[in-house]
Amino acid sequence: MLAIENVSRTFSNGETGFKNISLSIQKGEIIGILGTSGCGKSTLLRVLSGLDVGFKGSVLIDGEAVSSVHEKIGMIFQEPRLLPWLKVIENISFGLTNDLNKHEKASKYLESVGLKGFENHYPKDLSGGMAQRVAIARALVTAPEILLLDEPFSALDAFTKMQLQDLLFSIWKQYESTILLVTHDIDEALYLCDRIVILRGQPGMIYSEIVIDQPKPRARGDAYLGQLKDKIIHLLDLSTSL
Amino acid sequence: MSGKTNAVSSRLPVKTKKGFQLNQTVKTVALGSIIPVLLIIIWEYLSNIGVFPQHLLPAPTSIFYMILNMAGEGTLWSHMGITLYRLFLGFIIGVAAALILGAAVGYMKIVESLFDPLIQAFRSIPSLAWVPLFILWMGIGESSKVVLIAVGVFFPVYLNIVSGIQGVDRKLIEIGKIYNFNSFQLIRKIILPASLPSFLVGIRSGLGLGWMFVVAAELMGASKGIGYLLVYGQNIYSPDLIISSIVLFAILGKITDALLKNLESKSLHWRDTIEKKA
């Protein structure tokens, strides 16, 4: 589905960004990308999305090389990035430029993120969690096969975060999307992902990869996941850097 | 989830808010009028007992009758009409020029490097310094007046458009890029609406300057217009007429600004700003 071969993208004389990353992702997989700040996680997503084309190496989507934004890609950012002058429903259908059924499609996804009844509200009237739900619906409306999420829930409070993680899980179940989730929340990665890729260093490189073969949905306080968490903390080398 | 949704939607009191706002307007207007009304009453009283000499500062009532007289004779309307016509024409030309140049400069780096230094240099010339040149070129007819007003309106609008476009959040533009928008779509769907607030600020301050320049243009030689009434009042030694003209400027300026302000709040209702508190 998505093949990344030896991709590098560095800034400021090779000190930031990432280098030599190779990953192969199957359809329907949820991949978590974990790493401390500054190791190029977000840059990696920007490269995969096609927003940043100044990289070396090759990114293939279904065998097709990525040189600009690919139509199979949907992206959700850390901030909702809603257009404040558009109503919720118009924000959702924003990416559907020449679609006659755009209102119906937008309504459908609005419902699937649990915001039915908020069609005509403006972004200023929404809470952070609701705005992020709208952003999720907006990304889904073009029916992308690959969803890229850049720390999508990091600005939300703990409860909203859990709700939206469950929402993301139900979306994955319903649409069988391939998901790449950049996060710095280990619990989030353990809860949702099939594989966790750990980046380390500046520029970031793949340091380790952990496969979680537990079926989903998982319990949040699972003992096995707890063990994995300890392992990841160890891998990230957080103890010495503090 | 649906339970939560209902709870949240009922917290947004759309209908009651409107009634509340109407009340609020009445209250604001009433509060704002107290001091002016008080001052006018004191002024009238002091004029009547002779503290203010009639030949320097006439009573408010005599100014009011002056305006009423002119309205009755019909001269008021023609003077007002010509002033508004000049202002409107100059304003439209100034805004249109600023919109075209400002959009190009704001959006295209190359146009900015080509034109912006020149425009900034022209901006540092006080606009009234153009008066002699315009009169020399175009005479004291309508065109020199309209051009002068257009020049005055141009700069604030231009500056606000450029900074508005350049200040559009890169993060919003990326949303368009994710959907593979071309430049035209990016401009129409993201850049223009996002820079609308500063454009509207620009045309409001442009209108303010337009009023300033319409007075200047009519002072420099006109046979009609409210600015002409000012000069005429000075020549025939009639403070009533001068103050009447000033009052007319105040009223018309306030009305046109209120129109633009109304347009602004209608088209920018989506903005998440502090709503004016009581």
Coordinates of C-alpha atoms in Angstrom, one line a residue:
Chain A
M1 CA 0.0 0.0 0.0
L2 CA 2.6 2.5 1.2
A3 CA 6.3 1.9 0.6
I4 CA 8.9 4.2 1.9
E5 CA 12.4 3.5 0.7
N6 CA 15.5 5.2 2.1
V7 CA 13.8 8.5 2.5
S8 CA 15.7 11.4 3.9
R9 CA 14.7 15.0 4.6
T10 CA 17.0 17.2 6.6
F11 CA 17.1 20.8 7.4
S12 CA 19.8 23.2 8.8
N13 CA 22.9 21.3 7.6
G14 CA 21.5 17.8 8.4
E15 CA 20.9 18.4 12.0
T16 CA 17.1 18.2 12.1
G17 CA 14.6 16.2 10.1
F18 CA 15.1 12.5 9.5
K19 CA 17.2 10.2 7.3
N20 CA 17.3 6.8 5.8
I21 CA 13.8 5.7 6.7
S22 CA 12.4 2.7 5.1
L23 CA 9.0 1.3 6.0
S24 CA 6.5 -0.8 4.2
I25 CA 2.9 -0.5 5.3
Q26 CA 0.1 -2.9 4.4
K27 CA -3.5 -1.9 3.7
G28 CA -5.5 -1.5 6.9
E29 CA -2.6 -1.3 9.2
I30 CA -2.3 1.2 11.9
I31 CA 1.3 2.3 12.4
G32 CA 2.4 4.5 15.3
I33 CA 5.4 6.7 15.0
L34 CA 6.9 7.6 18.3
G35 CA 9.8 9.7 19.1
T36 CA 10.9 12.6 21.3
S37 CA 10.5 16.0 19.9
G38 CA 12.8 17.2 17.1
C39 CA 13.4 13.7 15.6
G40 CA 11.5 14.5 12.4
K41 CA 8.1 12.8 13.0
S42 CA 6.0 15.6 11.7
T43 CA 8.4 16.1 8.8
L44 CA 8.0 12.5 7.9
L45 CA 4.3 12.9 7.7
R46 CA 4.6 16.1 5.6
V47 CA 6.8 14.2 3.2
L48 CA 4.4 11.3 3.0
S49 CA 1.4 13.7 2.4
G50 CA 3.2 15.4 -0.5
L51 CA 3.2 18.8 1.2
D52 CA 7.0 18.7 1.4
V53 CA 8.6 17.4 -1.8
G54 CA 12.2 18.3 -1.1
F55 CA 13.1 14.8 0.1
K56 CA 15.5 12.2 -1.1
G57 CA 14.5 8.5 -1.7
S58 CA 11.2 7.2 -2.9
V59 CA 7.7 7.2 -1.5
L60 CA 5.3 4.8 -3.3
I61 CA 1.6 4.6 -2.9
D62 CA 0.3 1.5 -4.5
G63 CA 3.5 1.5 -6.6
E64 CA 3.0 5.1 -7.7
A65 CA 5.8 7.5 -6.8
V66 CA 4.6 10.5 -4.8
S67 CA 5.6 13.9 -6.2
S68 CA 2.7 16.0 -5.0
V69 CA -0.3 15.6 -2.8
H70 CA -1.9 12.2 -3.6
E71 CA -5.6 11.9 -3.8
K72 CA -5.6 8.7 -1.7
I73 CA -4.1 10.7 1.3
G74 CA -6.1 12.4 4.0
M75 CA -4.4 14.4 6.7
I76 CA -5.3 15.5 10.1
F77 CA -3.2 18.0 11.9
Q78 CA -2.5 18.7 15.5
E79 CA -4.8 21.7 15.3
P80 CA -8.2 21.4 13.7
R81 CA -7.3 24.1 11.1
L82 CA -10.9 24.8 10.3
L83 CA -11.7 27.7 8.1
P84 CA -13.4 30.1 10.5
W85 CA -15.6 31.7 7.8
L86 CA -17.3 28.4 6.9
K87 CA -20.0 26.6 8.7
V88 CA -19.2 23.1 10.0
I89 CA -20.9 21.4 7.1
E90 CA -19.0 23.6 4.6
N91 CA -15.8 22.9 6.3
I92 CA -16.3 19.2 6.0
S93 CA -17.2 19.4 2.3
F94 CA -14.3 21.8 1.7
G95 CA -12.2 19.3 -0.2
L96 CA -15.0 18.3 -2.5
T97 CA -14.7 20.9 -5.2
N98 CA -16.7 19.4 -8.0
D99 CA -19.0 17.1 -6.3
L100 CA -22.7 17.3 -6.8
N101 CA -23.5 15.3 -3.7
K102 CA -21.1 17.1 -1.5
H103 CA -23.8 18.1 1.0
E104 CA -25.0 14.5 1.5
K105 CA -21.4 13.2 1.8
A106 CA -20.6 15.9 4.3
S107 CA -23.7 15.1 6.3
K108 CA -22.8 11.5 6.4
Y109 CA -19.3 12.1 7.8
L110 CA -20.6 14.7 10.2
E111 CA -22.9 12.0 11.6
S112 CA -20.1 9.5 11.8
V113 CA -18.0 11.8 14.0
G114 CA -21.0 12.3 16.2
L115 CA -21.8 16.0 15.4
K116 CA -25.2 15.7 13.9
G117 CA -27.1 18.9 14.5
F118 CA -24.0 21.1 14.4
E119 CA -24.1 21.6 10.6
N120 CA -24.7 25.4 10.8
H121 CA -22.4 26.3 13.6
Y122 CA -19.3 28.2 13.0
P123 CA -15.9 27.0 14.2
K124 CA -15.8 29.7 16.9
D125 CA -18.8 28.0 18.6
L126 CA -17.1 24.6 18.9
S127 CA -15.0 23.2 21.7
G128 CA -11.5 21.9 20.9
G129 CA -12.7 18.3 20.8
M130 CA -15.6 19.1 18.5
A131 CA -13.4 21.1 16.2
Q132 CA -11.0 18.2 15.9
R133 CA -14.0 15.9 15.1
V134 CA -14.9 18.2 12.3
A135 CA -11.3 18.1 11.1
I136 CA -11.5 14.3 11.1
A137 CA -14.7 14.4 9.1
R138 CA -13.2 16.8 6.6
A139 CA -10.2 14.4 6.1
L140 CA -12.6 11.4 5.7
V141 CA -14.9 13.1 3.2
T142 CA -12.7 12.5 0.2
A143 CA -12.6 8.8 1.1
P144 CA -8.8 8.6 1.5
E145 CA -7.2 5.2 1.7
I146 CA -4.4 6.4 3.8
L147 CA -4.9 8.7 6.8
L148 CA -2.0 10.6 8.1
L149 CA -2.4 12.0 11.6
D150 CA 0.1 14.4 13.1
E151 CA -0.3 14.3 16.9
P152 CA -4.0 14.8 16.3
F153 CA -5.2 14.6 19.9
S154 CA -2.2 16.1 21.7
A155 CA -4.0 19.5 22.3
L156 CA -7.1 17.9 23.9
D157 CA -7.9 17.0 27.5
A158 CA -7.5 13.4 28.7
F159 CA -11.2 12.5 28.4
T160 CA -11.8 14.1 25.0
K161 CA -8.6 12.4 23.9
M162 CA -9.9 9.0 24.9
Q163 CA -13.2 9.6 23.1
L164 CA -11.5 10.6 19.9
Q165 CA -9.1 7.7 20.1
D166 CA -12.2 5.4 20.2
L167 CA -13.7 7.4 17.3
L168 CA -10.6 6.9 15.3
F169 CA -10.7 3.2 16.1
S170 CA -14.3 3.0 14.9
I171 CA -13.5 4.9 11.7
W172 CA -10.7 2.4 11.1
K173 CA -13.1 -0.5 11.6
Q174 CA -15.7 1.1 9.3
Y175 CA -13.6 2.3 6.4
E176 CA -10.6 0.0 6.7
S177 CA -8.2 2.9 6.2
T178 CA -4.5 2.6 6.5
I179 CA -3.4 4.9 9.3
L180 CA -0.1 6.5 10.1
L181 CA -0.3 8.1 13.5
V182 CA 2.5 10.3 14.7
T183 CA 2.3 10.8 18.4
H184 CA 4.2 11.3 21.6
D185 CA 1.7 9.6 23.7
I186 CA 2.9 6.1 24.3
D187 CA -0.5 4.9 25.7
E188 CA -2.3 6.2 22.6
A189 CA 0.1 4.3 20.3
L190 CA -0.3 1.1 22.4
Y191 CA -4.0 1.4 22.4
L192 CA -4.4 1.8 18.6
C193 CA -1.4 0.6 16.7
D194 CA -0.5 -2.7 15.1
R195 CA 3.1 -1.6 14.9
I196 CA 5.1 1.1 16.6
V197 CA 8.1 2.6 14.9
I198 CA 10.5 4.4 17.3
L199 CA 12.5 7.2 15.9
R200 CA 15.6 8.6 17.7
G201 CA 18.4 11.0 17.1
Q202 CA 18.8 14.2 15.3
P203 CA 18.2 13.7 12.4
G204 CA 15.8 10.9 13.4
M205 CA 16.4 7.4 12.3
I206 CA 14.4 4.2 12.9
Y207 CA 15.7 2.9 16.2
S208 CA 13.3 0.1 16.8
E209 CA 10.1 -1.4 15.7
I210 CA 7.6 -3.1 18.0
V211 CA 4.8 -5.3 16.7
I212 CA 1.7 -5.4 19.0
D213 CA -0.1 -8.6 18.1
Q214 CA -3.0 -8.1 20.5
P215 CA -6.4 -7.9 19.0
K216 CA -8.3 -4.6 19.0
P217 CA -10.2 -3.1 20.8
R218 CA -7.7 -3.3 23.6
A219 CA -8.2 -2.5 27.3
R220 CA -6.5 0.7 28.3
G221 CA -5.0 -0.7 31.5
D222 CA -3.8 -4.0 30.0
A223 CA -0.8 -5.5 31.8
Y224 CA 0.9 -6.7 28.7
L225 CA 0.6 -3.2 27.2
G226 CA 2.0 -1.9 30.4
Q227 CA 5.1 -4.0 30.0
L228 CA 5.4 -2.8 26.4
K229 CA 5.2 0.8 27.7
D230 CA 8.2 0.2 30.0
K231 CA 10.1 -1.3 27.1
I232 CA 9.3 1.7 24.9
I233 CA 10.3 4.2 27.6
H234 CA 13.5 2.3 27.8
L235 CA 14.0 2.4 24.1
L236 CA 13.3 6.1 23.9
D237 CA 16.0 6.5 26.5
L238 CA 13.8 8.9 28.4
S239 CA 15.3 7.9 31.8
T240 CA 18.8 9.2 31.1
S241 CA 17.8 12.3 29.2
L242 CA 15.8 13.6 32.1
Chain B
M1 CA -22.5 11.0 22.5
S2 CA -25.9 12.2 21.3
G3 CA -26.9 13.2 24.9
K4 CA -23.8 15.4 25.0
T5 CA -24.6 16.9 21.7
N6 CA -28.0 18.0 22.8
A7 CA -26.7 19.5 25.9
V8 CA -24.2 21.5 24.0
S9 CA -26.6 22.7 21.4
S10 CA -29.1 23.9 23.9
R11 CA -26.4 26.0 25.5
L12 CA -26.2 28.2 22.4
P13 CA -29.1 30.6 22.8
V14 CA -29.4 32.0 19.3
K15 CA -32.8 33.6 19.6
T16 CA -32.6 35.1 23.0
K17 CA -29.2 36.6 22.0
K18 CA -30.8 38.7 19.3
G19 CA -33.3 40.3 21.7
F20 CA -30.6 40.9 24.1
Q21 CA -28.5 42.6 21.4
L22 CA -31.3 44.9 20.4
N23 CA -31.8 46.0 24.0
Q24 CA -28.1 46.5 24.2
T25 CA -28.1 48.8 21.1
V26 CA -30.8 51.0 22.6
K27 CA -28.9 51.2 25.8
T28 CA -25.6 52.0 24.1
V29 CA -27.2 54.7 22.0
A30 CA -28.9 56.2 25.1
L31 CA -25.6 56.1 27.1
G32 CA -23.7 57.6 24.2
S33 CA -26.1 60.5 23.8
I34 CA -26.2 61.7 27.4
I35 CA -23.0 63.9 27.2
P36 CA -23.6 65.4 23.7
V37 CA -27.2 66.3 24.6
L38 CA -26.1 67.8 27.9
L39 CA -23.4 69.9 26.1
I40 CA -25.9 71.1 23.5
I41 CA -28.3 72.2 26.2
I42 CA -25.6 74.1 28.1
W43 CA -24.4 75.6 24.8
E44 CA -27.9 76.8 23.9
Y45 CA -28.4 78.2 27.4
L46 CA -25.1 80.1 27.4
S47 CA -25.8 81.5 23.9
N48 CA -29.2 82.7 25.0
I49 CA -27.9 84.6 28.0
G50 CA -25.2 86.1 25.8
V51 CA -22.1 84.4 27.2
F52 CA -21.2 83.2 23.7
P53 CA -21.4 86.1 21.2
Q54 CA -23.8 85.3 18.3
H55 CA -21.4 86.4 15.6
L56 CA -18.7 83.9 16.7
L57 CA -20.6 80.9 18.1
P58 CA -24.3 80.9 17.3
A59 CA -26.7 78.9 19.3
P60 CA -27.5 75.3 18.3
T61 CA -31.0 76.2 17.4
S62 CA -29.9 78.8 14.9
I63 CA -27.5 76.2 13.3
F64 CA -30.4 73.8 13.2
Y65 CA -32.6 76.4 11.5
M66 CA -29.8 77.2 9.1
I67 CA -29.7 73.5 8.0
L68 CA -33.5 73.3 7.9
N69 CA -33.6 76.5 5.7
M70 CA -31.1 75.1 3.3
A71 CA -33.1 71.9 3.1
G72 CA -36.2 73.8 2.5
E73 CA -34.7 75.8 -0.3
G74 CA -33.2 72.7 -1.8
T75 CA -29.6 74.0 -1.9
L76 CA -28.7 71.5 0.8
W77 CA -29.4 68.5 -1.3
S78 CA -27.4 69.7 -4.3
H79 CA -24.4 70.5 -2.1
M80 CA -24.6 67.2 -0.3
G81 CA -25.2 65.4 -3.5
I82 CA -22.1 66.7 -5.2
T83 CA -19.9 66.1 -2.2
L84 CA -21.1 62.5 -1.9
Y85 CA -20.7 62.0 -5.6
R86 CA -17.0 63.1 -5.5
L87 CA -16.3 61.0 -2.4
F88 CA -18.0 58.0 -3.9
L89 CA -16.2 58.2 -7.2
G90 CA -12.8 58.8 -5.7
F91 CA -13.4 56.1 -3.1
I92 CA -14.4 53.5 -5.7
I93 CA -11.4 54.3 -7.9
G94 CA -9.0 54.3 -4.9
V95 CA -10.3 51.0 -3.6
A96 CA -10.3 49.4 -7.0
A97 CA -6.7 50.4 -7.7
A98 CA -5.6 49.3 -4.2
L99 CA -7.4 46.0 -4.5
I100 CA -5.7 45.1 -7.8
L101 CA -2.3 46.3 -6.9
G102 CA -2.5 45.1 -3.3
A103 CA -3.6 41.6 -4.3
A104 CA -0.8 41.3 -6.8
V105 CA 1.8 42.6 -4.5
G106 CA 0.6 40.5 -1.6
Y107 CA 0.4 37.3 -3.5
M108 CA 3.3 37.4 -5.9
K109 CA 6.8 37.9 -4.6
I110 CA 8.1 39.3 -7.9
V111 CA 5.4 41.9 -8.1
E112 CA 6.1 42.9 -4.6
S113 CA 9.8 43.4 -5.3
L114 CA 8.9 45.4 -8.5
F115 CA 6.2 47.7 -7.2
D116 CA 6.2 47.9 -3.4
P117 CA 9.3 50.1 -3.0
L118 CA 7.9 52.6 -5.5
I119 CA 4.5 52.6 -3.8
Q120 CA 6.0 53.0 -0.4
A121 CA 8.0 55.9 -1.7
F122 CA 4.9 57.6 -3.0
R123 CA 3.2 56.9 0.3
S124 CA 5.7 59.1 2.1
I125 CA 4.6 62.1 0.1
P126 CA 1.9 63.9 2.0
S127 CA -1.1 63.5 -0.3
L128 CA -2.0 67.1 -0.1
A129 CA 1.3 67.9 -1.7
W130 CA -0.2 66.6 -4.9
V131 CA -2.9 69.3 -5.0
P132 CA -0.9 71.9 -7.1
L133 CA 0.2 69.3 -9.6
F134 CA -3.3 67.9 -10.0
I135 CA -4.8 71.4 -10.5
L136 CA -2.1 72.1 -13.0
W137 CA -2.8 68.9 -14.9
M138 CA -6.5 68.7 -14.6
G139 CA -7.7 72.2 -13.7
I140 CA -10.0 72.8 -10.8
G141 CA -12.8 70.7 -12.3
E142 CA -14.1 67.4 -11.0
S143 CA -11.3 65.2 -12.2
S144 CA -8.6 66.8 -10.0
K145 CA -10.8 66.5 -7.0
V146 CA -11.8 62.9 -7.6
V147 CA -8.1 61.9 -8.3
L148 CA -7.0 63.6 -5.1
I149 CA -9.7 61.7 -3.1
A150 CA -8.7 58.4 -4.8
V151 CA -5.0 59.0 -3.9
G152 CA -6.1 59.5 -0.3
V153 CA -8.2 56.4 -0.2
F154 CA -5.6 54.2 -2.0
F155 CA -2.9 54.0 0.6
P156 CA -4.7 52.7 3.7
V157 CA -6.6 50.2 1.6
Y158 CA -3.5 49.0 -0.2
L159 CA -1.4 48.6 2.9
N160 CA -4.2 46.6 4.6
I161 CA -4.7 44.3 1.7
V162 CA -1.0 43.5 1.3
S163 CA -0.6 42.8 5.0
G164 CA -3.9 40.9 5.1
I165 CA -2.8 38.6 2.3
Q166 CA 0.7 38.1 3.6
G167 CA -0.7 37.4 7.0
V168 CA -2.8 34.5 5.9
D169 CA -2.0 31.5 8.1
R170 CA 0.2 29.1 6.3
K171 CA -1.6 26.3 8.1
L172 CA -4.8 27.2 6.4
I173 CA -3.2 27.3 3.0
E174 CA -1.8 23.8 3.6
I175 CA -5.4 22.6 4.0
G176 CA -6.0 23.7 0.4
K177 CA -2.8 22.1 -0.7
I178 CA -3.9 18.8 0.9
Y179 CA -6.9 18.9 -1.5
N180 CA -4.7 19.7 -4.5
F181 CA -6.1 23.2 -5.0
N182 CA -4.5 25.2 -7.7
S183 CA -3.4 28.8 -7.2
F184 CA -6.7 30.2 -8.3
Q185 CA -8.7 28.0 -5.9
L186 CA -6.3 28.8 -3.1
I187 CA -6.8 32.5 -3.6
R188 CA -10.6 32.3 -4.0
K189 CA -11.3 29.8 -1.2
I190 CA -8.7 30.6 1.4
I191 CA -6.6 33.7 0.8
L192 CA -9.4 36.1 0.0
P193 CA -11.8 35.2 2.8
A194 CA -8.9 35.0 5.3
S195 CA -7.7 38.5 4.3
L196 CA -11.2 40.0 4.3
P197 CA -11.0 41.4 7.8
S198 CA -8.0 43.5 7.1
F199 CA -9.4 44.6 3.8
L200 CA -12.5 45.9 5.5
V201 CA -10.4 47.7 8.1
G202 CA -8.6 49.2 5.1
I203 CA -11.7 50.5 3.4
R204 CA -13.0 51.9 6.6
S205 CA -9.8 53.9 7.2
G206 CA -9.8 54.7 3.5
L207 CA -13.2 56.2 3.8
G208 CA -12.1 58.3 6.7
L209 CA -9.3 59.7 4.6
G210 CA -11.7 60.1 1.7
W211 CA -13.7 62.5 3.8
M212 CA -10.6 64.4 4.7
F213 CA -9.6 64.8 1.1
V214 CA -13.1 65.7 -0.1
V215 CA -12.9 68.7 2.3
A216 CA -9.4 69.5 1.0
A217 CA -10.5 69.2 -2.6
E218 CA -13.5 71.4 -2.1
L219 CA -11.6 74.0 -0.1
M220 CA -9.1 74.3 -3.0
G221 CA -11.7 75.6 -5.4
A222 CA -15.3 74.5 -5.9
S223 CA -18.5 76.2 -6.6
K224 CA -20.6 73.5 -4.9
G225 CA -20.3 71.0 -2.1
I226 CA -20.2 71.1 1.6
G227 CA -16.6 72.1 1.6
Y228 CA -17.5 75.0 -0.6
L229 CA -20.1 76.0 2.0
L230 CA -17.3 76.2 4.6
V231 CA -15.3 78.7 2.5
Y232 CA -18.4 80.6 1.5
G233 CA -19.4 80.8 5.2
Q234 CA -16.0 82.2 6.0
N235 CA -16.3 84.8 3.2
I236 CA -19.7 86.1 4.1
Y237 CA -18.8 86.0 7.8
S238 CA -21.5 83.5 8.7
P239 CA -20.4 81.2 11.6
D240 CA -23.9 79.5 11.3
L241 CA -23.0 78.3 7.8
I242 CA -19.5 77.1 8.8
I243 CA -20.8 75.2 11.8
S244 CA -23.7 73.8 9.8
S245 CA -21.2 72.4 7.2
I246 CA -19.1 70.9 9.9
V247 CA -22.2 69.3 11.4
L248 CA -23.2 68.0 8.0
F249 CA -19.7 66.5 7.5
A250 CA -20.0 64.8 10.9
I251 CA -23.5 63.4 10.1
L252 CA -22.6 62.1 6.6
G253 CA -19.2 60.8 7.8
K254 CA -20.9 58.9 10.6
I255 CA -23.6 57.5 8.3
T256 CA -21.1 56.2 5.7
D257 CA -18.9 54.7 8.4
A258 CA -21.8 53.0 10.0
L259 CA -22.7 51.5 6.6
L260 CA -19.3 50.1 6.2
K261 CA -19.2 48.9 9.8
N262 CA -22.5 47.2 9.3
L263 CA -21.1 45.5 6.2
E264 CA -18.1 44.5 8.3
S265 CA -20.0 42.9 11.1
K266 CA -22.3 41.2 8.6
S267 CA -19.5 39.6 6.6
L268 CA -17.2 38.9 9.6
H269 CA -19.8 37.4 11.9
W270 CA -17.7 34.2 11.9
R271 CA -14.8 35.9 13.7
D272 CA -14.0 34.7 17.2
T273 CA -13.5 38.0 18.8
I274 CA -14.6 39.5 22.1
E275 CA -18.2 40.4 21.7
K276 CA -18.8 43.9 22.9
K277 CA -19.7 43.8 26.5
A278 CA -22.1 46.2 28.2

